[in-house]
């Protein structure tokens, strides 16, 4: 009986991991303009507004593309808005970060997909990107 329970538990963990890795990321759900005027931190997301000049998105894009396990989901620098997916190392949980150039202002919103708390991962990544963005 113990072996059957263990087998079922391991099977559920594998299925959950497969779902996290393989669940589709629809751009129409995640590639949404980040709106707001002030920085804020939430349990599963972070929002930043920074004055960068007109080329802030291009500079941030270069930084984001160098981040491990990060790829573009939708958009481009030419579009003025890019959404990235960054996955955790072990399980592959996806986090979505959307950056939008609005004149000289760069607006960035990072949020998790699964769960209620990201343990500060999105805030650390975005603040790290912004630190590298500064001259």
Short mmCIF file of N, CA, C and O in Angstrom, two decimals:
data_model
loop_
_atom_site.label_atom_id
_atom_site.label_comp_id
_atom_site.label_asym_id
_atom_site.label_seq_id
_atom_site.Cartn_x
_atom_site.Cartn_y
_atom_site.Cartn_z
N UNK A 1 0.81 -1.20 0.00
CA UNK A 1 0.00 0.00 0.00
C UNK A 1 0.86 1.27 0.00
O UNK A 1 0.54 2.22 -0.69
N UNK A 2 1.94 1.25 0.80
CA UNK A 2 2.85 2.41 0.86
C UNK A 2 3.46 2.67 -0.51
O UNK A 2 3.55 3.82 -0.94
N UNK A 3 3.86 1.59 -1.21
CA UNK A 3 4.48 1.76 -2.52
C UNK A 3 3.50 2.36 -3.52
O UNK A 3 3.86 3.20 -4.33
N UNK A 4 2.26 1.94 -3.45
CA UNK A 4 1.24 2.48 -4.35
C UNK A 4 1.04 3.97 -4.08
O UNK A 4 0.98 4.78 -5.01
N UNK A 5 0.96 4.35 -2.81
CA UNK A 5 0.81 5.76 -2.45
C UNK A 5 2.00 6.58 -2.91
O UNK A 5 1.83 7.69 -3.44
N UNK A 6 3.19 6.06 -2.72
CA UNK A 6 4.40 6.76 -3.16
C UNK A 6 4.41 6.90 -4.68
O UNK A 6 4.73 7.96 -5.21
N UNK A 7 4.04 5.84 -5.38
CA UNK A 7 3.98 5.87 -6.84
C UNK A 7 2.99 6.93 -7.31
O UNK A 7 3.28 7.71 -8.23
N UNK A 8 1.81 6.99 -6.69
CA UNK A 8 0.81 7.99 -7.06
C UNK A 8 1.30 9.41 -6.78
O UNK A 8 1.10 10.32 -7.59
N UNK A 9 1.95 9.60 -5.64
CA UNK A 9 2.49 10.92 -5.29
C UNK A 9 3.53 11.37 -6.31
O UNK A 9 3.48 12.50 -6.81
N UNK A 10 4.46 10.49 -6.63
CA UNK A 10 5.50 10.82 -7.62
C UNK A 10 4.87 11.11 -8.98
O UNK A 10 5.25 12.05 -9.67
N UNK A 11 3.87 10.34 -9.35
CA UNK A 11 3.18 10.57 -10.62
C UNK A 11 2.51 11.93 -10.67
O UNK A 11 2.58 12.64 -11.68
N UNK A 12 1.88 12.33 -9.56
CA UNK A 12 1.25 13.64 -9.51
C UNK A 12 2.27 14.77 -9.60
O UNK A 12 2.04 15.78 -10.26
N UNK A 13 3.41 14.61 -8.94
CA UNK A 13 4.48 15.61 -9.00
C UNK A 13 4.99 15.75 -10.43
O UNK A 13 5.18 16.86 -10.93
N UNK A 14 5.19 14.63 -11.10
CA UNK A 14 5.67 14.66 -12.49
C UNK A 14 4.63 15.33 -13.40
O UNK A 14 4.98 16.16 -14.25
N UNK A 15 3.37 15.00 -13.22
CA UNK A 15 2.31 15.62 -14.03
C UNK A 15 2.22 17.13 -13.78
O UNK A 15 2.07 17.91 -14.73
N UNK A 16 2.32 17.53 -12.53
CA UNK A 16 2.28 18.96 -12.21
C UNK A 16 3.47 19.68 -12.84
O UNK A 16 3.33 20.77 -13.41
N UNK A 17 4.64 19.07 -12.76
CA UNK A 17 5.83 19.66 -13.37
C UNK A 17 5.70 19.77 -14.88
O UNK A 17 6.10 20.77 -15.48
N UNK A 18 5.13 18.75 -15.50
CA UNK A 18 4.91 18.79 -16.96
C UNK A 18 3.94 19.90 -17.32
O UNK A 18 4.15 20.62 -18.30
N UNK A 19 2.89 20.07 -16.53
CA UNK A 19 1.93 21.13 -16.81
C UNK A 19 2.58 22.50 -16.70
O UNK A 19 2.39 23.37 -17.57
N UNK A 20 3.38 22.71 -15.67
CA UNK A 20 4.06 24.00 -15.48
C UNK A 20 4.96 24.29 -16.68
O UNK A 20 5.02 25.41 -17.18
N UNK A 21 5.67 23.29 -17.15
CA UNK A 21 6.60 23.47 -18.28
C UNK A 21 5.89 23.61 -19.62
O UNK A 21 6.36 24.33 -20.49
N UNK A 22 4.79 22.90 -19.80
CA UNK A 22 4.18 22.81 -21.13
C UNK A 22 2.92 23.65 -21.33
O UNK A 22 2.43 23.75 -22.45
N UNK A 23 2.39 24.23 -20.26
CA UNK A 23 1.18 25.05 -20.40
C UNK A 23 1.45 26.21 -21.37
O UNK A 23 2.47 26.88 -21.25
N UNK A 24 0.56 26.42 -22.33
CA UNK A 24 0.80 27.49 -23.30
C UNK A 24 0.75 28.87 -22.66
O UNK A 24 0.01 29.10 -21.71
N UNK A 25 1.55 29.76 -23.19
CA UNK A 25 1.57 31.17 -22.76
C UNK A 25 0.98 32.00 -23.89
O UNK A 25 1.65 32.25 -24.89
N UNK A 26 -0.26 32.39 -23.72
CA UNK A 26 -0.95 33.13 -24.78
C UNK A 26 -0.59 34.61 -24.70
O UNK A 26 -0.83 35.27 -23.69
N UNK A 27 -0.02 35.16 -25.78
CA UNK A 27 0.36 36.58 -25.77
C UNK A 27 -0.81 37.52 -25.47
O UNK A 27 -0.62 38.54 -24.81
N UNK A 28 -2.02 37.17 -25.91
CA UNK A 28 -3.15 38.07 -25.66
C UNK A 28 -3.48 38.18 -24.17
O UNK A 28 -4.07 39.17 -23.74
N UNK A 29 -3.04 37.23 -23.37
CA UNK A 29 -3.26 37.30 -21.92
C UNK A 29 -2.10 38.00 -21.20
O UNK A 29 -2.31 38.72 -20.23
N UNK A 30 -0.87 37.78 -21.65
CA UNK A 30 0.31 38.25 -20.92
C UNK A 30 0.96 39.49 -21.51
O UNK A 30 1.65 40.21 -20.81
N UNK A 31 0.76 39.74 -22.80
CA UNK A 31 1.38 40.90 -23.47
C UNK A 31 0.41 42.07 -23.40
O UNK A 31 -0.26 42.43 -24.37
N UNK A 32 0.31 42.64 -22.19
CA UNK A 32 -0.64 43.71 -21.91
C UNK A 32 0.14 44.91 -21.38
O UNK A 32 1.05 44.76 -20.56
N UNK A 33 -0.22 46.09 -21.84
CA UNK A 33 0.49 47.31 -21.45
C UNK A 33 0.49 47.48 -19.93
O UNK A 33 -0.55 47.41 -19.30
N UNK A 34 1.68 47.70 -19.36
CA UNK A 34 1.76 47.98 -17.92
C UNK A 34 1.32 49.42 -17.66
O UNK A 34 1.92 50.35 -18.18
N UNK A 35 0.29 49.59 -16.87
CA UNK A 35 -0.26 50.91 -16.61
C UNK A 35 -0.06 51.30 -15.15
O UNK A 35 -0.18 50.47 -14.27
N UNK A 36 0.23 52.55 -14.93
CA UNK A 36 0.40 53.07 -13.58
C UNK A 36 1.40 54.21 -13.60
O UNK A 36 2.15 54.39 -14.56
N UNK A 37 1.42 54.95 -12.51
CA UNK A 37 2.30 56.11 -12.42
C UNK A 37 3.33 55.99 -11.31
O UNK A 37 4.24 56.79 -11.22
N UNK A 38 3.18 54.97 -10.44
CA UNK A 38 4.08 54.86 -9.28
C UNK A 38 4.52 53.41 -9.08
O UNK A 38 3.77 52.48 -9.39
N UNK A 39 5.73 53.26 -8.55
CA UNK A 39 6.25 51.93 -8.24
C UNK A 39 5.35 51.25 -7.21
O UNK A 39 4.79 51.90 -6.33
N UNK A 40 5.24 49.94 -7.34
CA UNK A 40 4.52 49.17 -6.32
C UNK A 40 5.04 47.74 -6.29
O UNK A 40 5.49 47.20 -7.30
N UNK A 41 4.97 47.15 -5.11
CA UNK A 41 5.37 45.76 -4.89
C UNK A 41 4.17 45.00 -4.34
O UNK A 41 3.55 45.45 -3.38
N UNK A 42 3.87 43.88 -4.93
CA UNK A 42 2.80 43.01 -4.45
C UNK A 42 3.39 41.63 -4.20
O UNK A 42 4.55 41.37 -4.54
N UNK A 43 2.61 40.72 -3.64
CA UNK A 43 3.12 39.38 -3.32
C UNK A 43 3.56 38.62 -4.56
O UNK A 43 4.51 37.87 -4.52
N UNK A 44 2.89 38.80 -5.67
CA UNK A 44 3.23 38.05 -6.88
C UNK A 44 3.64 38.90 -8.05
O UNK A 44 3.78 38.41 -9.16
N UNK A 45 3.84 40.21 -7.81
CA UNK A 45 4.19 41.08 -8.92
C UNK A 45 4.93 42.31 -8.43
O UNK A 45 4.98 42.60 -7.25
N UNK A 46 5.49 43.01 -9.41
CA UNK A 46 6.19 44.27 -9.15
C UNK A 46 5.92 45.19 -10.34
O UNK A 46 5.75 44.73 -11.47
N UNK A 47 5.85 46.49 -10.05
CA UNK A 47 5.65 47.49 -11.10
C UNK A 47 6.66 48.60 -10.87
O UNK A 47 6.83 49.07 -9.75
N UNK A 48 7.34 49.00 -11.95
CA UNK A 48 8.33 50.07 -11.85
C UNK A 48 8.10 51.09 -12.97
O UNK A 48 7.76 50.73 -14.09
N UNK A 49 8.33 52.35 -12.62
CA UNK A 49 8.29 53.46 -13.58
C UNK A 49 9.62 54.18 -13.43
O UNK A 49 10.00 54.58 -12.34
N UNK A 50 10.33 54.35 -14.56
CA UNK A 50 11.65 54.98 -14.50
C UNK A 50 11.85 55.86 -15.73
O UNK A 50 11.43 55.51 -16.84
N UNK A 51 12.47 57.00 -15.52
CA UNK A 51 12.81 57.89 -16.63
C UNK A 51 14.13 57.40 -17.23
O UNK A 51 15.15 57.39 -16.54
N UNK A 52 14.10 57.02 -18.48
CA UNK A 52 15.28 56.44 -19.14
C UNK A 52 15.71 57.20 -20.37
O UNK A 52 16.75 56.90 -20.94
N UNK A 53 14.90 58.11 -20.84
CA UNK A 53 15.13 58.68 -22.16
C UNK A 53 14.45 57.77 -23.18
O UNK A 53 13.94 56.70 -22.83
N UNK A 54 14.45 58.18 -24.44
CA UNK A 54 13.69 57.44 -25.45
C UNK A 54 14.23 56.06 -25.80
O UNK A 54 13.54 55.27 -26.43
N UNK A 55 15.45 55.73 -25.40
CA UNK A 55 16.03 54.44 -25.76
C UNK A 55 16.07 53.45 -24.59
O UNK A 55 16.78 52.45 -24.65
N UNK A 56 15.30 53.69 -23.56
CA UNK A 56 15.31 52.82 -22.38
C UNK A 56 14.90 51.39 -22.68
O UNK A 56 15.51 50.43 -22.19
N UNK A 57 13.88 51.21 -23.51
CA UNK A 57 13.42 49.87 -23.84
C UNK A 57 14.48 49.08 -24.60
O UNK A 57 14.70 47.90 -24.33
N UNK A 58 15.14 49.73 -25.53
CA UNK A 58 16.20 49.05 -26.29
C UNK A 58 17.33 48.59 -25.37
O UNK A 58 17.84 47.47 -25.50
N UNK A 59 17.71 49.44 -24.42
CA UNK A 59 18.77 49.08 -23.49
C UNK A 59 18.32 47.96 -22.55
O UNK A 59 19.06 47.02 -22.27
N UNK A 60 17.07 48.05 -22.06
CA UNK A 60 16.55 47.00 -21.19
C UNK A 60 16.42 45.68 -21.94
O UNK A 60 16.71 44.61 -21.39
N UNK A 61 16.02 45.74 -23.19
CA UNK A 61 15.88 44.53 -24.01
C UNK A 61 17.20 43.77 -24.10
O UNK A 61 17.24 42.55 -23.97
N UNK A 62 18.28 44.49 -24.30
CA UNK A 62 19.60 43.85 -24.37
C UNK A 62 19.94 43.16 -23.04
O UNK A 62 20.49 42.05 -23.02
N UNK A 63 19.60 43.78 -21.93
CA UNK A 63 19.85 43.21 -20.61
C UNK A 63 18.98 41.97 -20.40
O UNK A 63 19.46 40.92 -19.96
N UNK A 64 17.70 42.08 -20.71
CA UNK A 64 16.76 40.97 -20.50
C UNK A 64 17.16 39.75 -21.33
O UNK A 64 17.09 38.62 -20.84
N UNK A 65 17.57 39.97 -22.55
CA UNK A 65 17.94 38.84 -23.42
C UNK A 65 19.19 38.11 -22.95
O UNK A 65 19.41 36.96 -23.32
N UNK A 66 19.99 38.75 -22.11
CA UNK A 66 21.16 38.11 -21.53
C UNK A 66 20.85 37.36 -20.24
O UNK A 66 21.70 36.67 -19.70
N UNK A 67 19.64 37.50 -19.74
CA UNK A 67 19.24 36.85 -18.49
C UNK A 67 18.98 35.37 -18.75
O UNK A 67 18.24 35.03 -19.67
N UNK A 68 19.57 34.50 -17.95
CA UNK A 68 19.35 33.06 -18.14
C UNK A 68 17.86 32.69 -18.09
O UNK A 68 17.09 33.28 -17.32
N UNK A 69 17.47 31.75 -18.93
CA UNK A 69 16.13 31.18 -18.98
C UNK A 69 15.06 32.22 -19.31
O UNK A 69 13.91 32.10 -18.92
N UNK A 70 15.46 33.27 -20.04
CA UNK A 70 14.53 34.35 -20.43
C UNK A 70 14.44 34.39 -21.94
O UNK A 70 15.45 34.33 -22.64
N UNK A 71 13.20 34.49 -22.43
CA UNK A 71 12.98 34.62 -23.87
C UNK A 71 11.83 35.59 -24.11
O UNK A 71 11.05 35.89 -23.19
N UNK A 72 11.72 36.08 -25.31
CA UNK A 72 10.64 37.00 -25.67
C UNK A 72 9.38 36.20 -25.97
O UNK A 72 9.42 35.24 -26.74
N UNK A 73 8.28 36.60 -25.35
CA UNK A 73 6.98 36.00 -25.65
C UNK A 73 6.31 36.75 -26.80
O UNK A 73 5.79 36.14 -27.73
N UNK A 74 6.33 38.08 -26.73
CA UNK A 74 5.65 38.89 -27.74
C UNK A 74 6.22 40.29 -27.74
O UNK A 74 6.83 40.74 -26.77
N UNK A 75 6.00 40.97 -28.86
CA UNK A 75 6.41 42.36 -28.98
C UNK A 75 7.86 42.51 -29.40
O UNK A 75 8.58 41.55 -29.61
N UNK A 76 8.26 43.78 -29.52
CA UNK A 76 9.63 44.10 -29.91
C UNK A 76 9.92 45.54 -29.50
O UNK A 76 9.01 46.31 -29.15
N UNK A 77 11.18 45.87 -29.56
CA UNK A 77 11.58 47.25 -29.27
C UNK A 77 10.91 48.19 -30.27
O UNK A 77 10.43 49.26 -29.89
N UNK A 78 10.86 47.81 -31.53
CA UNK A 78 10.22 48.65 -32.55
C UNK A 78 8.73 48.86 -32.26
O UNK A 78 8.18 49.91 -32.60
N UNK A 79 8.07 47.86 -31.66
CA UNK A 79 6.66 48.00 -31.28
C UNK A 79 6.48 48.92 -30.07
O UNK A 79 5.38 49.37 -29.79
N UNK A 80 7.56 49.10 -29.31
CA UNK A 80 7.49 49.92 -28.10
C UNK A 80 7.09 49.15 -26.85
O UNK A 80 6.97 49.73 -25.77
N UNK A 81 6.90 47.83 -26.99
CA UNK A 81 6.53 47.01 -25.84
C UNK A 81 7.00 45.57 -26.09
O UNK A 81 6.81 45.03 -27.18
N UNK A 82 7.60 44.97 -25.05
CA UNK A 82 8.09 43.60 -25.14
C UNK A 82 7.66 42.86 -23.87
O UNK A 82 7.76 43.41 -22.77
N UNK A 83 7.22 41.62 -24.04
CA UNK A 83 6.93 40.75 -22.89
C UNK A 83 7.88 39.57 -22.93
O UNK A 83 8.03 38.92 -23.97
N UNK A 84 8.53 39.32 -21.79
CA UNK A 84 9.50 38.24 -21.63
C UNK A 84 8.94 37.17 -20.70
O UNK A 84 8.18 37.48 -19.79
N UNK A 85 9.35 35.95 -20.92
CA UNK A 85 9.09 34.86 -19.98
C UNK A 85 10.43 34.47 -19.39
O UNK A 85 11.37 34.18 -20.13
N UNK A 86 10.51 34.45 -18.07
CA UNK A 86 11.69 33.95 -17.37
C UNK A 86 11.24 32.76 -16.54
O UNK A 86 10.27 32.87 -15.77
N UNK A 87 11.93 31.64 -16.68
CA UNK A 87 11.56 30.42 -15.96
C UNK A 87 12.55 30.13 -14.84
O UNK A 87 13.74 30.39 -14.97
N UNK A 88 12.01 29.58 -13.74
CA UNK A 88 12.88 29.18 -12.64
C UNK A 88 13.75 28.01 -13.09
O UNK A 88 13.40 27.27 -14.00
N UNK A 89 14.89 27.87 -12.43
CA UNK A 89 15.89 26.89 -12.84
C UNK A 89 15.38 25.45 -12.72
O UNK A 89 15.48 24.68 -13.66
N UNK A 90 14.86 25.06 -11.59
CA UNK A 90 14.56 23.65 -11.36
C UNK A 90 13.21 23.23 -11.92
O UNK A 90 13.12 22.35 -12.76
N UNK A 91 12.15 23.87 -11.47
CA UNK A 91 10.81 23.43 -11.86
C UNK A 91 10.36 24.08 -13.16
O UNK A 91 9.58 23.52 -13.90
N UNK A 92 10.84 25.27 -13.44
CA UNK A 92 10.47 25.95 -14.68
C UNK A 92 9.23 26.82 -14.57
O UNK A 92 8.56 27.08 -15.56
N UNK A 93 8.91 27.27 -13.34
CA UNK A 93 7.77 28.18 -13.19
C UNK A 93 7.99 29.42 -14.06
O UNK A 93 9.06 30.02 -14.01
N UNK A 94 6.98 29.83 -14.85
CA UNK A 94 7.13 31.02 -15.68
C UNK A 94 6.74 32.30 -14.94
O UNK A 94 5.76 32.32 -14.20
N UNK A 95 7.54 33.32 -15.14
CA UNK A 95 7.21 34.68 -14.72
C UNK A 95 7.18 35.53 -15.98
O UNK A 95 8.00 35.34 -16.88
N UNK A 96 6.25 36.46 -16.05
CA UNK A 96 6.09 37.31 -17.23
C UNK A 96 6.46 38.74 -16.88
O UNK A 96 5.97 39.29 -15.89
N UNK A 97 7.31 39.34 -17.71
CA UNK A 97 7.71 40.72 -17.51
C UNK A 97 7.41 41.50 -18.79
O UNK A 97 7.90 41.14 -19.86
N UNK A 98 6.61 42.54 -18.65
CA UNK A 98 6.28 43.39 -19.79
C UNK A 98 6.90 44.76 -19.56
O UNK A 98 6.74 45.36 -18.50
N UNK A 99 7.63 45.24 -20.57
CA UNK A 99 8.26 46.56 -20.52
C UNK A 99 7.73 47.38 -21.69
O UNK A 99 7.65 46.88 -22.82
N UNK A 100 7.38 48.62 -21.40
CA UNK A 100 6.81 49.49 -22.43
C UNK A 100 7.46 50.87 -22.36
O UNK A 100 7.58 51.46 -21.28
N UNK A 101 7.88 51.37 -23.51
CA UNK A 101 8.43 52.71 -23.61
C UNK A 101 7.29 53.67 -23.85
O UNK A 101 6.48 53.49 -24.75
N UNK A 102 7.22 54.71 -23.02
CA UNK A 102 6.19 55.74 -23.12
C UNK A 102 6.89 57.09 -23.11
O UNK A 102 7.11 57.67 -22.05
N UNK A 103 7.33 57.53 -24.29
CA UNK A 103 8.15 58.74 -24.37
C UNK A 103 9.49 58.49 -23.72
O UNK A 103 10.23 57.59 -24.12
N UNK A 104 9.83 59.27 -22.71
CA UNK A 104 11.08 59.07 -21.97
C UNK A 104 10.92 58.15 -20.77
O UNK A 104 11.87 57.90 -20.04
N UNK A 105 9.71 57.64 -20.57
CA UNK A 105 9.40 56.82 -19.41
C UNK A 105 9.33 55.34 -19.80
O UNK A 105 8.73 54.99 -20.82
N UNK A 106 9.94 54.50 -18.97
CA UNK A 106 9.87 53.06 -19.14
C UNK A 106 9.00 52.50 -18.03
O UNK A 106 9.22 52.79 -16.85
N UNK A 107 7.97 51.76 -18.41
CA UNK A 107 7.08 51.12 -17.44
C UNK A 107 7.30 49.61 -17.53
O UNK A 107 7.28 49.05 -18.62
N UNK A 108 7.49 48.99 -16.36
CA UNK A 108 7.78 47.56 -16.31
C UNK A 108 6.87 46.89 -15.29
O UNK A 108 6.75 47.36 -14.16
N UNK A 109 6.25 45.80 -15.70
CA UNK A 109 5.44 45.00 -14.78
C UNK A 109 5.88 43.55 -14.91
O UNK A 109 5.89 42.98 -16.01
N UNK A 110 6.25 42.94 -13.79
CA UNK A 110 6.61 41.52 -13.75
C UNK A 110 5.64 40.82 -12.81
O UNK A 110 5.31 41.34 -11.75
N UNK A 111 5.19 39.64 -13.22
CA UNK A 111 4.22 38.91 -12.41
C UNK A 111 4.36 37.41 -12.60
O UNK A 111 4.87 36.94 -13.62
N UNK A 112 3.90 36.69 -11.60
CA UNK A 112 3.96 35.24 -11.66
C UNK A 112 2.72 34.70 -12.37
O UNK A 112 1.74 35.40 -12.55
N UNK A 113 2.80 33.44 -12.75
CA UNK A 113 1.63 32.78 -13.35
C UNK A 113 0.97 31.83 -12.37
O UNK A 113 -0.25 31.77 -12.30
N UNK A 114 1.76 31.07 -11.65
CA UNK A 114 1.23 30.06 -10.73
C UNK A 114 1.51 30.47 -9.29
O UNK A 114 2.59 30.94 -8.98
N UNK A 115 0.53 30.26 -8.43
CA UNK A 115 0.72 30.53 -7.02
C UNK A 115 0.27 31.93 -6.64
O UNK A 115 -0.30 32.67 -7.44
N UNK A 116 0.60 32.30 -5.40
CA UNK A 116 0.20 33.61 -4.88
C UNK A 116 1.39 34.47 -4.50
O UNK A 116 1.27 35.66 -4.37
N UNK A 117 2.54 33.86 -4.31
CA UNK A 117 3.73 34.62 -3.92
C UNK A 117 4.92 34.14 -4.74
O UNK A 117 5.06 32.95 -5.01
N UNK A 118 5.75 35.08 -5.13
CA UNK A 118 6.95 34.73 -5.88
C UNK A 118 8.21 34.85 -5.02
O UNK A 118 9.31 34.75 -5.54
N UNK A 119 8.03 35.09 -3.72
CA UNK A 119 9.14 35.20 -2.76
C UNK A 119 10.13 36.30 -3.15
O UNK A 119 11.31 36.21 -2.87
N UNK A 120 9.63 37.34 -3.84
CA UNK A 120 10.47 38.49 -4.21
C UNK A 120 11.31 38.29 -5.46
O UNK A 120 12.14 39.14 -5.78
N UNK A 121 11.09 37.20 -6.18
CA UNK A 121 11.91 36.90 -7.36
C UNK A 121 11.72 37.94 -8.45
O UNK A 121 12.69 38.42 -9.05
N UNK A 122 10.47 38.31 -8.73
CA UNK A 122 10.23 39.30 -9.79
C UNK A 122 10.83 40.65 -9.42
O UNK A 122 11.44 41.31 -10.25
N UNK A 123 10.66 41.06 -8.18
CA UNK A 123 11.23 42.34 -7.74
C UNK A 123 12.75 42.32 -7.87
O UNK A 123 13.35 43.27 -8.39
N UNK A 124 13.38 41.24 -7.45
CA UNK A 124 14.84 41.15 -7.54
C UNK A 124 15.31 41.19 -8.99
O UNK A 124 16.29 41.86 -9.32
N UNK A 125 14.61 40.49 -9.88
CA UNK A 125 15.02 40.47 -11.29
C UNK A 125 14.85 41.85 -11.91
O UNK A 125 15.77 42.38 -12.53
N UNK A 126 13.69 42.47 -11.72
CA UNK A 126 13.44 43.78 -12.34
C UNK A 126 14.38 44.83 -11.76
O UNK A 126 14.97 45.63 -12.50
N UNK A 127 14.54 44.85 -10.45
CA UNK A 127 15.45 45.83 -9.85
C UNK A 127 16.89 45.58 -10.29
O UNK A 127 17.66 46.53 -10.47
N UNK A 128 17.26 44.32 -10.50
CA UNK A 128 18.59 44.01 -11.04
C UNK A 128 18.76 44.53 -12.47
O UNK A 128 19.80 45.08 -12.81
N UNK A 129 17.74 44.33 -13.28
CA UNK A 129 17.79 44.86 -14.64
C UNK A 129 17.92 46.38 -14.62
O UNK A 129 18.70 46.96 -15.37
N UNK A 130 17.15 47.03 -13.75
CA UNK A 130 17.19 48.50 -13.68
C UNK A 130 18.53 49.00 -13.17
O UNK A 130 19.01 50.05 -13.60
N UNK A 131 19.14 48.26 -12.27
CA UNK A 131 20.48 48.64 -11.78
C UNK A 131 21.49 48.58 -12.93
O UNK A 131 22.36 49.45 -13.04
N UNK A 132 21.37 47.58 -13.78
CA UNK A 132 22.28 47.47 -14.94
C UNK A 132 21.97 48.53 -16.00
O UNK A 132 22.83 48.91 -16.77
N UNK A 133 20.74 49.01 -16.00
CA UNK A 133 20.30 50.02 -16.97
C UNK A 133 20.88 51.39 -16.65
O UNK A 133 21.09 52.21 -17.54
N UNK A 134 21.15 51.65 -15.38
CA UNK A 134 21.66 52.96 -14.97
C UNK A 134 23.07 53.17 -15.51
O UNK A 134 23.85 52.24 -15.57
N UNK A 135 23.40 54.41 -15.89
CA UNK A 135 24.75 54.67 -16.43
C UNK A 135 25.84 54.50 -15.39
O UNK A 135 25.64 54.58 -14.22
#
